[in-house]
């Protein structure tokens, strides 16, 4: 990217050092990178399951965002329908991952299964940059990073039967009772997800917050579009394809219990149909 003639040269940074940008009011943090609010005011205001975290970005993450976002990133603006074959450059199966943190587990899964494309969604700018950097260093061409609200992505930008899997690892548990309505795994969310998942697609959730695990198990077991892959029901052992993350390992060392849930999308006609579950309110 060319530096404007009027701009002062930027001093070099070590790869792990945070970057502090001085920019005019209203100027994007990364002009060629993810936008702060890609959907803007085009859609209804509602209770959300996430809170954007605008923590410091290292020089390496900033470099990855500037270089790789135009090629491997997309903003969830809700204004177009994605052609996933065009997005990834091939017709391989696509798994949607919602909330990837710093992206280490995502990159490891992508490297271990290059024949599966991963569409990874988060709103954490340092994590987006870190995952792009990991993909770049690992030569991973099967990862795309989406910035924004996964609900808008599912409802407005993906077509029926377009996904071969859904991963939700360690979502915010919203532990206070008055905040439970903010939890992502709810019946309405599952109905929306079911409309985008092909029959046989795997839904894989994991959490270290036991009350949330119980809620996940209850709502997934009750939903007609999904069936538990665990004989007799209940939680599943951690599958080998989900890496043990540093965060998870620290929790296990403290005695935390991690529960995995593996459910499968049932064939159409056995449960929820593949049609849109509701009209698209709030489109401007």
PDB file of C-alpha atoms in Angstrom:
ATOM      1  CA  UNK A   1       0.000   0.000   0.000  1.00  0.00           C
ATOM      2  CA  UNK A   2       1.462   3.399  -0.956  1.00  0.00           C
ATOM      3  CA  UNK A   3       2.007   5.980   1.788  1.00  0.00           C
ATOM      4  CA  UNK A   4       0.529   9.422   0.967  1.00  0.00           C
ATOM      5  CA  UNK A   5       3.214  12.013   0.322  1.00  0.00           C
ATOM      6  CA  UNK A   6       1.908  14.186   3.150  1.00  0.00           C
ATOM      7  CA  UNK A   7       2.113  11.400   5.734  1.00  0.00           C
ATOM      8  CA  UNK A   8       5.116  11.143   8.008  1.00  0.00           C
ATOM      9  CA  UNK A   9       7.060   7.873   7.785  1.00  0.00           C
ATOM     10  CA  UNK A  10       5.931   5.276  10.297  1.00  0.00           C
ATOM     11  CA  UNK A  11       8.665   4.055  12.647  1.00  0.00           C
ATOM     12  CA  UNK A  12       9.356   0.331  12.466  1.00  0.00           C
ATOM     13  CA  UNK A  13       7.772  -1.968  15.041  1.00  0.00           C
ATOM     14  CA  UNK A  14       8.706  -5.393  16.274  1.00  0.00           C
ATOM     15  CA  UNK A  15       6.233  -8.035  15.184  1.00  0.00           C
ATOM     16  CA  UNK A  16       4.771  -8.491  18.675  1.00  0.00           C
ATOM     17  CA  UNK A  17       4.545  -4.841  19.671  1.00  0.00           C
ATOM     18  CA  UNK A  18       1.181  -3.043  19.741  1.00  0.00           C
ATOM     19  CA  UNK A  19       0.625  -0.489  17.025  1.00  0.00           C
ATOM     20  CA  UNK A  20      -0.636   2.965  17.934  1.00  0.00           C
ATOM     21  CA  UNK A  21      -2.139   4.834  15.018  1.00  0.00           C
ATOM     22  CA  UNK A  22      -2.717   8.567  15.054  1.00  0.00           C
ATOM     23  CA  UNK A  23      -5.610   9.209  12.710  1.00  0.00           C
ATOM     24  CA  UNK A  24      -8.171  11.876  12.099  1.00  0.00           C
ATOM     25  CA  UNK A  25     -11.604  11.545  13.664  1.00  0.00           C
ATOM     26  CA  UNK A  26     -13.765   9.216  11.600  1.00  0.00           C
ATOM     27  CA  UNK A  27     -10.803   7.792   9.686  1.00  0.00           C
ATOM     28  CA  UNK A  28     -10.934   3.967   9.465  1.00  0.00           C
ATOM     29  CA  UNK A  29      -8.506   2.115  11.699  1.00  0.00           C
ATOM     30  CA  UNK A  30      -7.358   0.002   8.741  1.00  0.00           C
ATOM     31  CA  UNK A  31      -8.393   1.627   5.441  1.00  0.00           C
ATOM     32  CA  UNK A  32      -8.102  -1.643   3.527  1.00  0.00           C
ATOM     33  CA  UNK A  33      -9.131  -3.850   6.452  1.00  0.00           C
ATOM     34  CA  UNK A  34     -12.238  -4.740   8.473  1.00  0.00           C
ATOM     35  CA  UNK A  35     -14.735  -1.970   9.090  1.00  0.00           C
ATOM     36  CA  UNK A  36     -15.885  -1.002  12.576  1.00  0.00           C
ATOM     37  CA  UNK A  37     -19.599  -1.507  11.843  1.00  0.00           C
ATOM     38  CA  UNK A  38     -20.005  -3.159   8.444  1.00  0.00           C
ATOM     39  CA  UNK A  39     -23.801  -3.580   8.601  1.00  0.00           C
ATOM     40  CA  UNK A  40     -24.293  -0.016   9.823  1.00  0.00           C
ATOM     41  CA  UNK A  41     -27.931   0.917  10.392  1.00  0.00           C
ATOM     42  CA  UNK A  42     -29.311  -1.302   7.627  1.00  0.00           C
ATOM     43  CA  UNK A  43     -30.745  -3.843  10.075  1.00  0.00           C
ATOM     44  CA  UNK A  44     -32.849  -3.877  13.192  1.00  0.00           C
ATOM     45  CA  UNK A  45     -31.361  -3.198  16.577  1.00  0.00           C
ATOM     46  CA  UNK A  46     -31.580  -6.300  18.742  1.00  0.00           C
ATOM     47  CA  UNK A  47     -29.959  -8.021  21.670  1.00  0.00           C
ATOM     48  CA  UNK A  48     -26.627  -9.404  20.520  1.00  0.00           C
ATOM     49  CA  UNK A  49     -24.586 -12.328  21.748  1.00  0.00           C
ATOM     50  CA  UNK A  50     -21.244 -10.560  21.383  1.00  0.00           C
ATOM     51  CA  UNK A  51     -19.436  -7.398  22.370  1.00  0.00           C
ATOM     52  CA  UNK A  52     -16.760  -5.978  20.052  1.00  0.00           C
ATOM     53  CA  UNK A  53     -13.339  -5.820  21.699  1.00  0.00           C
ATOM     54  CA  UNK A  54     -11.075  -3.162  20.216  1.00  0.00           C
ATOM     55  CA  UNK A  55      -7.851  -4.089  22.006  1.00  0.00           C
ATOM     56  CA  UNK A  56      -4.372  -3.272  20.755  1.00  0.00           C
ATOM     57  CA  UNK A  57      -3.166  -4.663  17.464  1.00  0.00           C
ATOM     58  CA  UNK A  58       0.445  -5.770  17.053  1.00  0.00           C
ATOM     59  CA  UNK A  59       2.558  -4.768  14.078  1.00  0.00           C
ATOM     60  CA  UNK A  60       2.346  -8.294  12.658  1.00  0.00           C
ATOM     61  CA  UNK A  61      -1.432  -8.358  12.973  1.00  0.00           C
ATOM     62  CA  UNK A  62      -1.754  -4.913  11.424  1.00  0.00           C
ATOM     63  CA  UNK A  63       0.457  -5.953   8.519  1.00  0.00           C
ATOM     64  CA  UNK A  64      -1.670  -9.062   7.924  1.00  0.00           C
ATOM     65  CA  UNK A  65      -4.875  -7.016   8.011  1.00  0.00           C
ATOM     66  CA  UNK A  66      -3.545  -4.502   5.503  1.00  0.00           C
ATOM     67  CA  UNK A  67      -2.026  -7.073   3.137  1.00  0.00           C
ATOM     68  CA  UNK A  68      -4.460  -9.966   3.324  1.00  0.00           C
ATOM     69  CA  UNK A  69      -7.884  -8.568   4.160  1.00  0.00           C
ATOM     70  CA  UNK A  70      -8.689  -7.572   0.551  1.00  0.00           C
ATOM     71  CA  UNK A  71      -7.958 -11.169  -0.510  1.00  0.00           C
ATOM     72  CA  UNK A  72      -9.084 -13.315   2.429  1.00  0.00           C
ATOM     73  CA  UNK A  73     -11.387 -11.072   4.479  1.00  0.00           C
ATOM     74  CA  UNK A  74     -14.959  -9.898   4.128  1.00  0.00           C
ATOM     75  CA  UNK A  75     -17.216  -7.518   6.013  1.00  0.00           C
ATOM     76  CA  UNK A  76     -20.661  -8.776   6.963  1.00  0.00           C
ATOM     77  CA  UNK A  77     -22.694  -5.932   5.498  1.00  0.00           C
ATOM     78  CA  UNK A  78     -25.817  -7.963   4.727  1.00  0.00           C
ATOM     79  CA  UNK A  79     -26.116  -6.331   1.319  1.00  0.00           C
ATOM     80  CA  UNK A  80     -25.197  -9.273  -0.903  1.00  0.00           C
ATOM     81  CA  UNK A  81     -25.497 -13.037  -1.082  1.00  0.00           C
ATOM     82  CA  UNK A  82     -22.180 -14.866  -1.011  1.00  0.00           C
ATOM     83  CA  UNK A  83     -21.136 -17.354  -3.639  1.00  0.00           C
ATOM     84  CA  UNK A  84     -18.993 -19.623  -1.489  1.00  0.00           C
ATOM     85  CA  UNK A  85     -17.455 -21.346  -4.498  1.00  0.00           C
ATOM     86  CA  UNK A  86     -16.282 -17.979  -5.758  1.00  0.00           C
ATOM     87  CA  UNK A  87     -15.176 -16.866  -2.291  1.00  0.00           C
ATOM     88  CA  UNK A  88     -12.883 -19.868  -1.783  1.00  0.00           C
ATOM     89  CA  UNK A  89     -12.049 -20.533  -5.411  1.00  0.00           C
ATOM     90  CA  UNK A  90     -13.315 -24.115  -5.254  1.00  0.00           C
ATOM     91  CA  UNK A  91     -16.420 -26.166  -4.522  1.00  0.00           C
ATOM     92  CA  UNK A  92     -15.145 -27.941  -1.403  1.00  0.00           C
ATOM     93  CA  UNK A  93     -17.318 -28.250   1.729  1.00  0.00           C
ATOM     94  CA  UNK A  94     -17.591 -25.118   3.851  1.00  0.00           C
ATOM     95  CA  UNK A  95     -17.755 -25.067   7.648  1.00  0.00           C
ATOM     96  CA  UNK A  96     -18.824 -21.903   9.455  1.00  0.00           C
ATOM     97  CA  UNK A  97     -16.951 -21.150  12.681  1.00  0.00           C
ATOM     98  CA  UNK A  98     -18.463 -18.485  14.923  1.00  0.00           C
ATOM     99  CA  UNK A  99     -16.042 -16.872  17.364  1.00  0.00           C
ATOM    100  CA  UNK A 100     -12.444 -17.982  16.818  1.00  0.00           C
ATOM    101  CA  UNK A 101     -10.555 -15.891  19.394  1.00  0.00           C
ATOM    102  CA  UNK A 102      -6.950 -15.514  18.267  1.00  0.00           C
ATOM    103  CA  UNK A 103      -7.367 -18.160  15.562  1.00  0.00           C
ATOM    104  CA  UNK A 104      -4.792 -20.733  16.674  1.00  0.00           C
ATOM    105  CA  UNK A 105      -7.271 -23.638  16.760  1.00  0.00           C
ATOM    106  CA  UNK A 106      -8.854 -22.529  13.491  1.00  0.00           C
ATOM    107  CA  UNK A 107      -5.486 -22.474  11.728  1.00  0.00           C
ATOM    108  CA  UNK A 108      -4.577 -25.910  13.078  1.00  0.00           C
ATOM    109  CA  UNK A 109      -7.887 -27.404  11.912  1.00  0.00           C
ATOM    110  CA  UNK A 110      -7.483 -25.804   8.498  1.00  0.00           C
ATOM    111  CA  UNK A 111      -3.973 -27.239   8.167  1.00  0.00           C
ATOM    112  CA  UNK A 112      -5.111 -30.701   9.245  1.00  0.00           C
ATOM    113  CA  UNK A 113      -8.032 -30.763   6.784  1.00  0.00           C
ATOM    114  CA  UNK A 114      -7.114 -28.808   3.632  1.00  0.00           C
ATOM    115  CA  UNK A 115     -10.094 -30.245   1.744  1.00  0.00           C
ATOM    116  CA  UNK A 116     -12.535 -28.378   3.998  1.00  0.00           C
ATOM    117  CA  UNK A 117     -12.986 -24.626   3.725  1.00  0.00           C
ATOM    118  CA  UNK A 118     -13.461 -22.641   6.944  1.00  0.00           C
ATOM    119  CA  UNK A 119     -15.445 -19.408   7.013  1.00  0.00           C
ATOM    120  CA  UNK A 120     -14.403 -17.969  10.383  1.00  0.00           C
ATOM    121  CA  UNK A 121     -16.428 -15.127  11.937  1.00  0.00           C
ATOM    122  CA  UNK A 122     -15.402 -12.806  14.757  1.00  0.00           C
ATOM    123  CA  UNK A 123     -15.426  -9.133  15.713  1.00  0.00           C
ATOM    124  CA  UNK A 124     -12.072  -9.069  17.527  1.00  0.00           C
ATOM    125  CA  UNK A 125      -9.650  -7.111  15.347  1.00  0.00           C
ATOM    126  CA  UNK A 126      -6.397  -8.508  16.821  1.00  0.00           C
ATOM    127  CA  UNK A 127      -7.756 -12.036  16.400  1.00  0.00           C
ATOM    128  CA  UNK A 128      -8.705 -11.356  12.798  1.00  0.00           C
ATOM    129  CA  UNK A 129      -5.198 -10.131  12.075  1.00  0.00           C
ATOM    130  CA  UNK A 130      -3.634 -13.034  13.940  1.00  0.00           C
ATOM    131  CA  UNK A 131      -5.641 -15.653  12.032  1.00  0.00           C
ATOM    132  CA  UNK A 132      -4.757 -14.031   8.716  1.00  0.00           C
ATOM    133  CA  UNK A 133      -1.077 -14.045   9.706  1.00  0.00           C
ATOM    134  CA  UNK A 134      -1.249 -17.707  10.757  1.00  0.00           C
ATOM    135  CA  UNK A 135      -2.952 -18.656   7.485  1.00  0.00           C
ATOM    136  CA  UNK A 136      -0.351 -16.756   5.521  1.00  0.00           C
ATOM    137  CA  UNK A 137       2.593 -18.354   7.318  1.00  0.00           C
ATOM    138  CA  UNK A 138       1.045 -21.797   7.019  1.00  0.00           C
ATOM    139  CA  UNK A 139       0.138 -21.444   3.348  1.00  0.00           C
ATOM    140  CA  UNK A 140      -3.510 -22.087   4.249  1.00  0.00           C
ATOM    141  CA  UNK A 141      -5.744 -21.164   1.339  1.00  0.00           C
ATOM    142  CA  UNK A 142      -8.883 -22.713   2.875  1.00  0.00           C
ATOM    143  CA  UNK A 143      -9.553 -19.968   5.449  1.00  0.00           C
ATOM    144  CA  UNK A 144     -11.637 -16.833   5.000  1.00  0.00           C
ATOM    145  CA  UNK A 145     -12.179 -14.334   7.815  1.00  0.00           C
ATOM    146  CA  UNK A 146     -15.516 -12.565   8.187  1.00  0.00           C
ATOM    147  CA  UNK A 147     -16.009  -9.471  10.308  1.00  0.00           C
ATOM    148  CA  UNK A 148     -19.346  -8.711  11.937  1.00  0.00           C
ATOM    149  CA  UNK A 149     -22.581 -10.269  13.125  1.00  0.00           C
ATOM    150  CA  UNK A 150     -22.918 -13.980  12.355  1.00  0.00           C
ATOM    151  CA  UNK A 151     -26.712 -13.699  12.507  1.00  0.00           C
ATOM    152  CA  UNK A 152     -26.707 -11.242   9.614  1.00  0.00           C
ATOM    153  CA  UNK A 153     -24.288 -13.477   7.727  1.00  0.00           C
ATOM    154  CA  UNK A 154     -26.533 -16.514   8.137  1.00  0.00           C
ATOM    155  CA  UNK A 155     -29.799 -14.732   7.482  1.00  0.00           C
ATOM    156  CA  UNK A 156     -28.861 -12.345   4.682  1.00  0.00           C
ATOM    157  CA  UNK A 157     -25.712 -13.598   2.971  1.00  0.00           C
ATOM    158  CA  UNK A 158     -25.839 -17.400   2.884  1.00  0.00           C
ATOM    159  CA  UNK A 159     -28.181 -19.585   0.872  1.00  0.00           C
ATOM    160  CA  UNK A 160     -30.087 -22.706   1.994  1.00  0.00           C
ATOM    161  CA  UNK A 161     -27.980 -25.878   2.224  1.00  0.00           C
ATOM    162  CA  UNK A 162     -24.748 -23.919   1.643  1.00  0.00           C
ATOM    163  CA  UNK A 163     -22.889 -25.083   4.765  1.00  0.00           C
ATOM    164  CA  UNK A 164     -21.467 -28.497   5.648  1.00  0.00           C
ATOM    165  CA  UNK A 165     -20.853 -27.736   9.293  1.00  0.00           C
ATOM    166  CA  UNK A 166     -21.092 -25.236  12.127  1.00  0.00           C
ATOM    167  CA  UNK A 167     -18.568 -24.774  14.947  1.00  0.00           C
ATOM    168  CA  UNK A 168     -19.154 -22.691  18.064  1.00  0.00           C
ATOM    169  CA  UNK A 169     -16.267 -23.083  20.492  1.00  0.00           C
ATOM    170  CA  UNK A 170     -16.275 -21.399  23.889  1.00  0.00           C
ATOM    171  CA  UNK A 171     -18.839 -18.685  23.167  1.00  0.00           C
ATOM    172  CA  UNK A 172     -19.443 -15.998  25.765  1.00  0.00           C
ATOM    173  CA  UNK A 173     -21.451 -17.788  28.494  1.00  0.00           C
ATOM    174  CA  UNK A 174     -23.156 -14.617  29.742  1.00  0.00           C
ATOM    175  CA  UNK A 175     -23.249 -16.123  33.227  1.00  0.00           C
ATOM    176  CA  UNK A 176     -25.617 -13.646  34.895  1.00  0.00           C
ATOM    177  CA  UNK A 177     -29.226 -14.774  34.689  1.00  0.00           C
ATOM    178  CA  UNK A 178     -30.432 -11.443  33.314  1.00  0.00           C
ATOM    179  CA  UNK A 179     -27.963 -11.862  30.428  1.00  0.00           C
ATOM    180  CA  UNK A 180     -28.945 -15.419  29.440  1.00  0.00           C
ATOM    181  CA  UNK A 181     -31.018 -13.983  26.583  1.00  0.00           C
ATOM    182  CA  UNK A 182     -27.721 -12.906  24.999  1.00  0.00           C
ATOM    183  CA  UNK A 183     -26.413 -16.452  24.671  1.00  0.00           C
ATOM    184  CA  UNK A 184     -25.975 -17.506  21.062  1.00  0.00           C
ATOM    185  CA  UNK A 185     -27.273 -21.063  21.282  1.00  0.00           C
ATOM    186  CA  UNK A 186     -31.029 -20.499  21.419  1.00  0.00           C
ATOM    187  CA  UNK A 187     -33.932 -22.180  19.549  1.00  0.00           C
ATOM    188  CA  UNK A 188     -34.278 -19.252  17.121  1.00  0.00           C
ATOM    189  CA  UNK A 189     -30.592 -19.351  16.237  1.00  0.00           C
ATOM    190  CA  UNK A 190     -30.727 -23.103  15.629  1.00  0.00           C
ATOM    191  CA  UNK A 191     -33.704 -22.682  13.303  1.00  0.00           C
ATOM    192  CA  UNK A 192     -31.766 -20.106  11.289  1.00  0.00           C
ATOM    193  CA  UNK A 193     -28.650 -22.284  11.212  1.00  0.00           C
ATOM    194  CA  UNK A 194     -30.685 -25.323  10.165  1.00  0.00           C
ATOM    195  CA  UNK A 195     -31.892 -23.418   7.110  1.00  0.00           C
ATOM    196  CA  UNK A 196     -28.291 -22.999   5.929  1.00  0.00           C
ATOM    197  CA  UNK A 197     -26.943 -26.456   6.802  1.00  0.00           C
ATOM    198  CA  UNK A 198     -27.053 -29.392   4.425  1.00  0.00           C
ATOM    199  CA  UNK A 199     -28.578 -32.647   5.689  1.00  0.00           C
ATOM    200  CA  UNK A 200     -25.865 -34.525   7.552  1.00  0.00           C
ATOM    201  CA  UNK A 201     -23.945 -31.351   8.449  1.00  0.00           C
ATOM    202  CA  UNK A 202     -22.281 -31.495  11.861  1.00  0.00           C
ATOM    203  CA  UNK A 203     -22.960 -28.895  14.538  1.00  0.00           C
ATOM    204  CA  UNK A 204     -20.139 -28.890  17.084  1.00  0.00           C
ATOM    205  CA  UNK A 205     -20.293 -26.769  20.231  1.00  0.00           C
ATOM    206  CA  UNK A 206     -17.874 -26.697  23.158  1.00  0.00           C
ATOM    207  CA  UNK A 207     -17.929 -24.761  26.411  1.00  0.00           C
ATOM    208  CA  UNK A 208     -16.259 -24.785  29.805  1.00  0.00           C
ATOM    209  CA  UNK A 209     -19.277 -23.183  31.491  1.00  0.00           C
ATOM    210  CA  UNK A 210     -21.386 -26.108  32.699  1.00  0.00           C
ATOM    211  CA  UNK A 211     -24.740 -24.285  33.023  1.00  0.00           C
ATOM    212  CA  UNK A 212     -24.381 -23.121  29.416  1.00  0.00           C
ATOM    213  CA  UNK A 213     -23.467 -26.661  28.337  1.00  0.00           C
ATOM    214  CA  UNK A 214     -26.701 -27.864  29.920  1.00  0.00           C
ATOM    215  CA  UNK A 215     -28.687 -25.216  28.049  1.00  0.00           C
ATOM    216  CA  UNK A 216     -26.964 -26.122  24.764  1.00  0.00           C
ATOM    217  CA  UNK A 217     -27.778 -29.780  25.293  1.00  0.00           C
ATOM    218  CA  UNK A 218     -31.402 -29.001  26.109  1.00  0.00           C
ATOM    219  CA  UNK A 219     -32.094 -26.741  23.128  1.00  0.00           C
ATOM    220  CA  UNK A 220     -30.211 -28.907  20.616  1.00  0.00           C
ATOM    221  CA  UNK A 221     -31.929 -32.073  21.844  1.00  0.00           C
ATOM    222  CA  UNK A 222     -35.346 -30.431  21.613  1.00  0.00           C
ATOM    223  CA  UNK A 223     -34.876 -28.986  18.120  1.00  0.00           C
ATOM    224  CA  UNK A 224     -36.463 -31.130  15.385  1.00  0.00           C
ATOM    225  CA  UNK A 225     -33.766 -30.288  12.824  1.00  0.00           C
ATOM    226  CA  UNK A 226     -30.930 -31.878  14.812  1.00  0.00           C
ATOM    227  CA  UNK A 227     -30.086 -35.240  16.297  1.00  0.00           C
ATOM    228  CA  UNK A 228     -27.411 -36.116  18.820  1.00  0.00           C
ATOM    229  CA  UNK A 229     -24.566 -38.178  17.386  1.00  0.00           C
ATOM    230  CA  UNK A 230     -23.867 -39.562  20.847  1.00  0.00           C
ATOM    231  CA  UNK A 231     -25.627 -42.937  21.311  1.00  0.00           C
ATOM    232  CA  UNK A 232     -28.037 -42.507  24.171  1.00  0.00           C
ATOM    233  CA  UNK A 233     -27.658 -38.717  24.115  1.00  0.00           C
ATOM    234  CA  UNK A 234     -25.546 -36.460  26.297  1.00  0.00           C
ATOM    235  CA  UNK A 235     -22.147 -34.916  25.758  1.00  0.00           C
ATOM    236  CA  UNK A 236     -19.500 -36.272  23.413  1.00  0.00           C
ATOM    237  CA  UNK A 237     -15.781 -36.813  24.053  1.00  0.00           C
ATOM    238  CA  UNK A 238     -13.612 -34.090  22.526  1.00  0.00           C
ATOM    239  CA  UNK A 239     -13.058 -35.229  18.936  1.00  0.00           C
ATOM    240  CA  UNK A 240      -9.490 -35.441  17.707  1.00  0.00           C
ATOM    241  CA  UNK A 241     -10.094 -32.757  15.075  1.00  0.00           C
ATOM    242  CA  UNK A 242     -10.760 -30.061  17.717  1.00  0.00           C
ATOM    243  CA  UNK A 243      -7.351 -28.972  19.012  1.00  0.00           C
ATOM    244  CA  UNK A 244      -6.778 -28.437  22.701  1.00  0.00           C
ATOM    245  CA  UNK A 245      -6.149 -24.708  22.971  1.00  0.00           C
ATOM    246  CA  UNK A 246      -3.871 -22.963  25.444  1.00  0.00           C
ATOM    247  CA  UNK A 247      -6.896 -21.276  27.017  1.00  0.00           C
ATOM    248  CA  UNK A 248      -8.664 -24.611  27.366  1.00  0.00           C
ATOM    249  CA  UNK A 249      -5.572 -26.275  28.835  1.00  0.00           C
ATOM    250  CA  UNK A 250      -5.283 -23.578  31.470  1.00  0.00           C
ATOM    251  CA  UNK A 251      -8.922 -24.117  32.394  1.00  0.00           C
ATOM    252  CA  UNK A 252      -8.480 -27.866  32.653  1.00  0.00           C
ATOM    253  CA  UNK A 253      -5.479 -27.333  34.933  1.00  0.00           C
ATOM    254  CA  UNK A 254      -7.789 -25.335  37.208  1.00  0.00           C
ATOM    255  CA  UNK A 255     -10.363 -28.109  37.277  1.00  0.00           C
ATOM    256  CA  UNK A 256     -12.773 -26.690  34.707  1.00  0.00           C
ATOM    257  CA  UNK A 257     -14.984 -29.190  32.911  1.00  0.00           C
ATOM    258  CA  UNK A 258     -15.174 -28.835  29.121  1.00  0.00           C
ATOM    259  CA  UNK A 259     -18.190 -30.316  27.377  1.00  0.00           C
ATOM    260  CA  UNK A 260     -18.436 -31.020  23.639  1.00  0.00           C
ATOM    261  CA  UNK A 261     -21.756 -31.399  21.852  1.00  0.00           C
ATOM    262  CA  UNK A 262     -21.954 -33.058  18.430  1.00  0.00           C
ATOM    263  CA  UNK A 263     -25.309 -32.910  16.659  1.00  0.00           C
ATOM    264  CA  UNK A 264     -26.193 -33.651  13.049  1.00  0.00           C
ATOM    265  CA  UNK A 265     -28.624 -31.906  10.712  1.00  0.00           C
ATOM    266  CA  UNK A 266     -31.405 -34.370   9.966  1.00  0.00           C
ATOM    267  CA  UNK A 267     -32.637 -34.951   6.393  1.00  0.00           C
ATOM    268  CA  UNK A 268     -35.216 -32.517   5.073  1.00  0.00           C
ATOM    269  CA  UNK A 269     -38.684 -33.749   5.852  1.00  0.00           C
ATOM    270  CA  UNK A 270     -37.536 -35.229   9.161  1.00  0.00           C
ATOM    271  CA  UNK A 271     -37.314 -31.829  10.838  1.00  0.00           C
ATOM    272  CA  UNK A 272     -37.016 -28.165   9.982  1.00  0.00           C
ATOM    273  CA  UNK A 273     -37.150 -27.479   6.238  1.00  0.00           C
ATOM    274  CA  UNK A 274     -34.384 -25.738   4.329  1.00  0.00           C
ATOM    275  CA  UNK A 275     -36.542 -22.694   3.603  1.00  0.00           C
ATOM    276  CA  UNK A 276     -35.809 -19.333   5.184  1.00  0.00           C
ATOM    277  CA  UNK A 277     -37.185 -19.493   8.725  1.00  0.00           C
ATOM    278  CA  UNK A 278     -38.490 -15.922   8.691  1.00  0.00           C
ATOM    279  CA  UNK A 279     -38.625 -12.816   6.508  1.00  0.00           C
ATOM    280  CA  UNK A 280     -35.659 -10.481   6.651  1.00  0.00           C
ATOM    281  CA  UNK A 281     -36.762  -7.593   8.874  1.00  0.00           C
ATOM    282  CA  UNK A 282     -34.953  -4.306   9.033  1.00  0.00           C
ATOM    283  CA  UNK A 283     -33.337  -4.226   5.634  1.00  0.00           C
ATOM    284  CA  UNK A 284     -32.806  -0.625   4.639  1.00  0.00           C
TER     285      UNK A 284
END
